[in-house]
């Protein structure tokens, strides 16, 4: 079955840190060696929240108890296609963290996040999350790892890249 173009991406918060996933385990991974939040592709019939909760549990062993839908990110990359990411933050969870088969999970202080190997566009939405921006739509266009376009709520951010 073809993967859904719809995904979730979540930044779980605890003590001024985000739970980050260093993607080092999968072969042929568009996120290889990058640090990202947790999440993944929708399964048939899932709502964004169902996908969020399933992916969080599968990747971390945590059951999210409090989360907020923060925005939608349209990610396009030459030779990859388009992905529509439902972006969340979560500040409540239960359970014990487990190892992730997609990489290494690590709590990273928010102030240190931008020092990680991130997608350039992730820096834009992480700033919006930290500024507690209202719900937003962000389109990020890439050629390989190079960000070629960023459009926030219909406004081109090219001059600020």
XYZ file of N, CA and C in Angstrom:
483
model
N 0.844 -1.186 0.000
C 0.000 0.000 0.000
C 0.892 1.254 0.000
N 0.521 2.233 -0.813
C 1.267 3.480 -0.904
C 1.117 4.267 0.397
N 2.222 4.903 0.832
C 2.177 5.714 2.048
C 1.288 6.931 1.842
N 0.562 7.290 2.865
C -0.264 8.486 2.830
C 0.632 9.724 2.778
N 0.213 10.761 2.050
C 0.983 12.005 2.066
C 0.748 12.809 3.347
N -0.179 12.333 4.185
C -0.498 13.000 5.454
C 0.334 12.394 6.576
N 0.940 13.258 7.388
C 1.748 12.797 8.510
C 1.469 13.657 9.733
N 1.955 13.171 10.869
C 1.980 13.988 12.075
C 3.434 14.186 12.474
N 3.696 15.297 13.139
C 5.001 15.598 13.710
C 4.727 16.249 15.053
N 5.339 15.718 16.111
C 5.042 16.200 17.458
C 6.329 16.468 18.226
N 6.320 17.566 18.938
C 7.406 17.907 19.854
C 6.859 17.777 21.266
N 7.272 16.704 21.941
C 6.849 16.455 23.316
C 7.738 17.301 24.227
N 7.096 18.028 25.153
C 7.810 18.961 26.021
C 7.881 18.438 27.458
N 9.045 18.665 28.071
C 9.223 18.364 29.491
C 10.372 19.219 30.005
N 10.121 19.994 31.055
C 11.166 20.779 31.711
C 12.004 21.588 30.731
N 11.336 22.383 29.891
C 12.000 23.256 28.914
C 12.853 22.495 27.907
N 12.488 21.241 27.630
C 13.183 20.434 26.634
C 12.150 19.780 25.720
N 12.586 19.467 24.495
C 11.773 18.701 23.561
C 12.376 17.312 23.432
N 11.505 16.318 23.255
C 11.956 14.972 22.945
C 12.269 14.947 21.451
N 13.538 14.717 21.139
C 13.997 14.734 19.754
C 14.416 13.329 19.337
N 14.231 13.048 18.046
C 14.603 11.765 17.468
C 15.731 11.997 16.469
N 16.888 11.412 16.755
C 18.024 11.492 15.832
C 17.896 10.315 14.880
N 17.560 10.597 13.619
C 17.238 9.547 12.645
C 18.523 8.928 12.092
N 18.958 7.852 12.704
C 20.208 7.211 12.304
C 20.037 5.732 11.961
N 18.845 5.173 12.106
C 18.672 3.722 12.006
C 18.133 3.210 10.685
N 17.317 3.984 9.985
C 16.660 3.487 8.775
C 17.503 3.753 7.530
N 17.486 2.786 6.610
C 18.124 2.979 5.313
C 17.157 3.735 4.408
N 17.690 4.444 3.427
C 16.873 5.211 2.471
C 15.876 6.116 3.185
N 16.362 6.869 4.159
C 15.532 7.735 5.002
C 15.729 9.181 4.578
N 14.645 9.855 4.164
C 14.736 11.260 3.788
C 15.259 12.098 4.962
N 15.066 11.615 6.195
C 15.512 12.318 7.399
C 16.850 11.809 7.942
N 17.584 11.018 7.166
C 18.837 10.406 7.630
C 19.750 11.446 8.275
N 20.199 11.138 9.505
C 21.119 11.960 10.296
C 20.522 13.273 10.802
N 19.259 13.542 10.504
C 18.607 14.758 10.996
C 17.973 14.485 12.362
N 17.779 15.553 13.115
C 17.038 15.521 14.372
C 15.650 16.069 14.091
N 14.628 15.300 14.452
C 13.240 15.709 14.206
C 12.402 15.372 15.442
N 11.147 15.805 15.411
C 10.210 15.377 16.434
C 9.763 13.952 16.118
N 8.773 13.489 16.830
C 8.242 12.141 16.609
C 6.998 12.225 15.729
N 6.682 11.130 15.059
C 5.481 11.112 14.236
C 5.647 10.204 13.042
N 4.697 10.298 12.134
C 4.771 9.451 10.956
C 3.522 9.557 10.110
N 3.436 8.650 9.147
C 2.355 8.656 8.166
C 1.042 8.126 8.742
N -0.046 8.739 8.298
C -1.388 8.272 8.641
C -1.587 6.864 8.103
N -2.311 6.048 8.828
C -2.798 4.779 8.313
C -4.227 4.996 7.829
N -4.693 4.114 6.968
C -6.025 4.236 6.378
C -7.079 4.480 7.459
N -7.880 5.529 7.265
C -9.001 5.819 8.149
C -8.650 6.588 9.414
N -7.381 6.875 9.654
C -6.995 7.578 10.884
C -7.256 9.072 10.795
N -7.645 9.639 11.927
C -7.702 11.089 12.077
C -6.302 11.573 12.459
N -6.044 12.886 12.379
C -4.740 13.379 12.823
C -4.414 12.980 14.265
N -5.397 13.067 15.146
C -5.149 12.729 16.554
C -4.871 11.242 16.747
N -5.588 10.398 16.014
C -5.328 8.956 16.117
C -3.916 8.625 15.632
N -3.497 9.261 14.538
C -2.142 9.047 14.026
C -1.110 9.552 15.032
N -1.335 10.725 15.579
C -0.442 11.304 16.585
C -0.247 10.353 17.758
N -1.336 9.866 18.319
C -1.264 9.005 19.501
C -0.611 7.664 19.186
N -0.953 7.079 18.035
C -0.360 5.802 17.646
C 1.139 5.948 17.415
N 1.528 6.948 16.639
C 2.944 7.147 16.335
C 3.746 7.460 17.595
N 3.196 8.290 18.481
C 3.908 8.608 19.727
C 4.155 7.341 20.530
N 3.138 6.494 20.639
C 3.299 5.255 21.399
C 4.273 4.298 20.716
N 4.125 4.132 19.391
C 5.003 3.208 18.670
C 6.470 3.627 18.752
N 6.730 4.933 18.632
C 8.116 5.397 18.585
C 8.741 5.589 19.955
N 7.919 5.874 20.971
C 8.487 6.241 22.279
C 8.030 5.365 23.434
N 6.888 4.695 23.307
C 6.294 3.976 24.429
C 5.452 4.881 25.316
N 5.381 6.173 24.992
C 4.621 7.136 25.798
C 3.195 7.262 25.283
N 2.267 7.449 26.216
C 0.868 7.712 25.896
C 0.630 9.191 26.150
N 0.366 9.935 25.077
C 0.138 11.375 25.223
C -1.210 11.628 25.889
N -1.214 12.536 26.857
C -2.446 12.874 27.584
C -2.857 14.327 27.379
N -1.956 15.152 26.837
C -2.248 16.565 26.602
C -1.439 17.028 25.397
N -2.129 17.521 24.367
C -1.455 17.955 23.153
C -2.236 19.083 22.521
N -1.568 19.796 21.595
C -2.193 20.926 20.908
C -1.769 20.899 19.443
N -2.741 21.028 18.546
C -2.511 21.111 17.106
C -2.037 22.536 16.817
N -0.794 22.693 16.342
C -0.175 24.014 16.229
C -0.142 24.570 14.813
N -0.146 23.673 13.816
C -0.085 24.176 12.453
C -0.006 23.050 11.453
N -0.029 23.432 10.186
C 0.130 22.466 9.099
C 1.353 22.891 8.290
N 2.206 21.916 8.008
C 3.417 22.181 7.242
C 3.350 21.370 5.954
N 3.430 22.064 4.821
C 3.486 21.417 3.518
C 4.958 21.309 3.145
N 5.455 20.083 3.081
C 6.863 19.801 2.807
C 6.962 19.234 1.407
N 7.690 19.916 0.520
C 7.890 19.395 -0.823
C 9.385 19.317 -1.091
N 9.775 18.245 -1.768
C 11.177 18.049 -2.094
C 11.260 17.398 -3.464
N 12.131 17.933 -4.312
C 12.341 17.378 -5.642
C 12.684 15.895 -5.512
N 12.045 15.063 -6.304
C 12.223 13.606 -6.318
C 11.662 12.904 -5.081
N 10.973 13.616 -4.196
C 10.356 12.999 -3.017
C 8.843 13.118 -3.081
N 8.376 14.268 -3.496
C 6.936 14.499 -3.521
C 6.534 15.497 -2.450
N 5.277 15.425 -2.074
C 4.720 16.361 -1.108
C 4.188 15.607 0.092
N 4.436 16.177 1.262
C 3.950 15.622 2.518
C 3.256 16.757 3.267
N 2.110 16.452 3.863
C 1.360 17.427 4.651
C 1.453 17.002 6.107
N 2.192 17.775 6.903
C 2.457 17.425 8.300
C 1.543 18.211 9.241
N 0.810 17.481 10.040
C 0.033 18.086 11.114
C 0.988 18.241 12.294
N 1.291 19.482 12.644
C 2.314 19.778 13.641
C 1.683 19.967 15.021
N 2.199 19.219 15.986
C 1.676 19.242 17.356
C 2.799 19.510 18.353
N 2.391 20.021 19.515
C 3.217 19.951 20.715
C 2.400 19.182 21.744
N 3.095 18.516 22.644
C 2.423 17.763 23.710
C 3.147 18.059 25.016
N 2.368 18.293 26.072
C 2.988 18.594 27.363
C 2.511 17.668 28.476
N 1.833 16.599 28.103
C 1.403 15.613 29.083
C 1.521 14.218 28.519
N 2.030 13.300 29.329
C 2.171 11.920 28.876
C 2.328 11.010 30.084
N 2.046 9.728 29.849
C 2.283 8.690 30.850
C 3.084 7.580 30.177
N 3.574 6.669 30.984
C 4.299 5.528 30.448
C 5.802 5.691 30.585
N 6.496 4.662 30.172
C 7.963 4.635 30.229
C 8.515 4.684 28.820
N 9.511 5.537 28.610
C 10.112 5.657 27.290
C 10.885 4.390 26.941
N 10.748 3.986 25.681
C 11.440 2.800 25.180
C 12.381 3.210 24.052
N 13.233 2.288 23.633
C 14.105 2.535 22.493
C 13.267 2.615 21.219
N 13.715 3.429 20.293
C 13.021 3.620 19.022
C 13.810 2.958 17.914
N 13.119 2.199 17.050
C 13.815 1.508 15.963
C 14.151 2.434 14.785
N 13.755 3.706 14.869
C 14.056 4.655 13.795
C 15.253 5.543 14.109
N 15.744 5.459 15.347
C 16.863 6.305 15.743
C 16.969 6.392 17.245
N 17.638 7.446 17.709
C 17.910 7.634 19.131
C 17.044 8.775 19.660
N 16.283 8.505 20.732
C 15.466 9.524 21.386
C 16.287 10.209 22.465
N 16.160 11.539 22.521
C 16.916 12.290 23.521
C 16.170 13.567 23.881
N 16.114 13.881 25.180
C 15.553 15.148 25.624
C 16.613 16.220 25.380
N 16.252 17.252 24.618
C 17.187 18.328 24.287
C 16.587 19.649 24.761
N 17.362 20.401 25.536
C 16.904 21.720 26.000
C 16.514 22.570 24.793
N 15.394 23.283 24.910
C 14.914 24.101 23.797
C 15.985 25.075 23.318
N 16.768 25.611 24.243
C 17.798 26.584 23.874
C 18.926 25.957 23.046
N 19.040 24.631 23.053
C 20.104 23.944 22.314
C 19.636 23.317 20.995
N 18.339 23.362 20.737
C 17.771 22.678 19.575
C 18.398 23.164 18.265
N 18.579 24.466 18.109
C 19.056 24.999 16.831
C 20.504 24.618 16.539
N 21.217 24.060 17.521
C 22.586 23.597 17.303
C 22.631 22.196 16.701
N 21.466 21.529 16.614
C 21.399 20.174 16.068
C 21.361 20.214 14.539
N 21.575 19.061 13.916
C 21.450 18.934 12.462
C 19.955 18.831 12.131
N 19.353 19.981 11.830
C 17.922 20.089 11.546
C 17.711 20.443 10.078
N 16.522 20.133 9.577
C 16.093 20.713 8.315
C 16.012 22.224 8.527
N 16.407 23.017 7.512
C 16.369 24.480 7.645
C 14.958 24.977 7.962
N 13.969 24.390 7.299
C 12.593 24.810 7.529
C 12.096 24.498 8.932
N 12.640 23.446 9.548
C 12.246 23.116 10.925
C 12.590 24.258 11.867
N 13.670 24.971 11.573
C 14.063 26.108 12.417
C 12.987 27.179 12.399
N 12.311 27.323 11.248
C 11.236 28.312 11.138
C 10.077 27.922 12.040
N 9.589 26.664 11.924
C 8.412 26.322 12.738
C 8.771 26.127 14.206
N 9.993 25.729 14.512
C 10.393 25.652 15.926
C 10.388 27.045 16.556
N 10.803 28.055 15.793
C 10.739 29.439 16.294
C 9.275 29.833 16.532
N 8.399 29.481 15.594
C 6.977 29.793 15.755
C 6.398 29.100 16.984
N 6.782 27.837 17.211
C 6.310 27.120 18.396
C 6.792 27.816 19.666
N 8.068 28.195 19.689
C 8.632 28.836 20.878
C 8.030 30.212 21.136
N 7.592 30.884 20.067
C 6.933 32.185 20.210
C 5.449 32.028 20.516
N 4.973 30.780 20.610
C 3.563 30.484 20.847
C 2.671 31.149 19.799
N 3.124 31.106 18.541
C 2.371 31.690 17.432
C 1.005 31.018 17.313
N -0.001 31.758 16.823
C -1.295 31.119 16.577
C -1.165 30.087 15.456
N -2.197 29.270 15.278
C -2.208 28.216 14.252
C -1.712 28.793 12.935
N -0.818 28.071 12.269
C -0.212 28.580 11.051
C -0.139 27.511 9.974
N 0.055 27.994 8.740
C 0.305 27.143 7.580
C 1.660 27.550 7.015
N 2.560 26.576 6.914
C 3.910 26.840 6.435
C 4.224 25.888 5.294
N 4.641 26.434 4.152
C 5.059 25.601 3.034
C 6.572 25.694 2.907
N 7.223 24.525 2.870
C 8.677 24.442 2.763
C 9.026 23.644 1.512
N 9.811 24.234 0.628
C 10.213 23.578 -0.606
C 11.718 23.377 -0.585
N 12.136 22.143 -0.902
C 13.552 21.772 -0.856
C 14.015 21.213 -2.183
N 15.294 21.423 -2.448
C 16.036 20.663 -3.453
C 17.138 19.978 -2.665
N 17.025 18.661 -2.492
C 17.935 17.955 -1.592
C 17.743 18.489 -0.179
N 18.829 18.874 0.468
C 18.751 19.441 1.822
C 18.615 20.959 1.819
N 18.614 21.569 0.640
C 18.610 23.030 0.553
C 17.178 23.563 0.479
N 16.843 24.436 1.429
C 15.532 25.077 1.451
C 15.505 26.146 0.366
N 14.576 26.016 -0.581
C 14.504 26.972 -1.689
C 13.315 27.918 -1.575
N 12.332 27.562 -0.739
C 11.163 28.421 -0.564
C 10.535 28.153 0.786
N 10.125 29.243 1.434
C 9.359 29.144 2.673
C 8.237 30.171 2.612
N 7.001 29.690 2.772
C 5.836 30.565 2.689
C 5.011 30.349 3.959
N 4.861 31.408 4.758
C 4.117 31.343 6.020
C 2.793 32.070 5.858
N 1.701 31.341 6.029
C 0.352 31.910 5.902
C 0.214 32.736 4.625
N 0.765 32.211 3.514
C 0.653 32.861 2.216
C 1.703 33.928 1.930
N 2.549 34.236 2.895
C 3.580 35.269 2.709
C 4.941 34.621 2.539
N 5.616 34.965 1.425
C 6.933 34.416 1.140
C 7.952 34.936 2.136
N 8.680 34.032 2.775
C 9.698 34.407 3.756
C 11.093 34.459 3.140
N 11.184 34.365 1.830
C 12.479 34.243 1.153
C 13.483 35.298 1.602
N 13.030 36.518 1.813
C 13.949 37.588 2.200
C 14.539 37.376 3.575
N 13.850 36.571 4.411
C 14.337 36.361 5.776
C 15.104 35.051 5.931
N 15.295 34.302 4.823
C 16.047 33.031 4.894
C 17.530 33.282 4.865
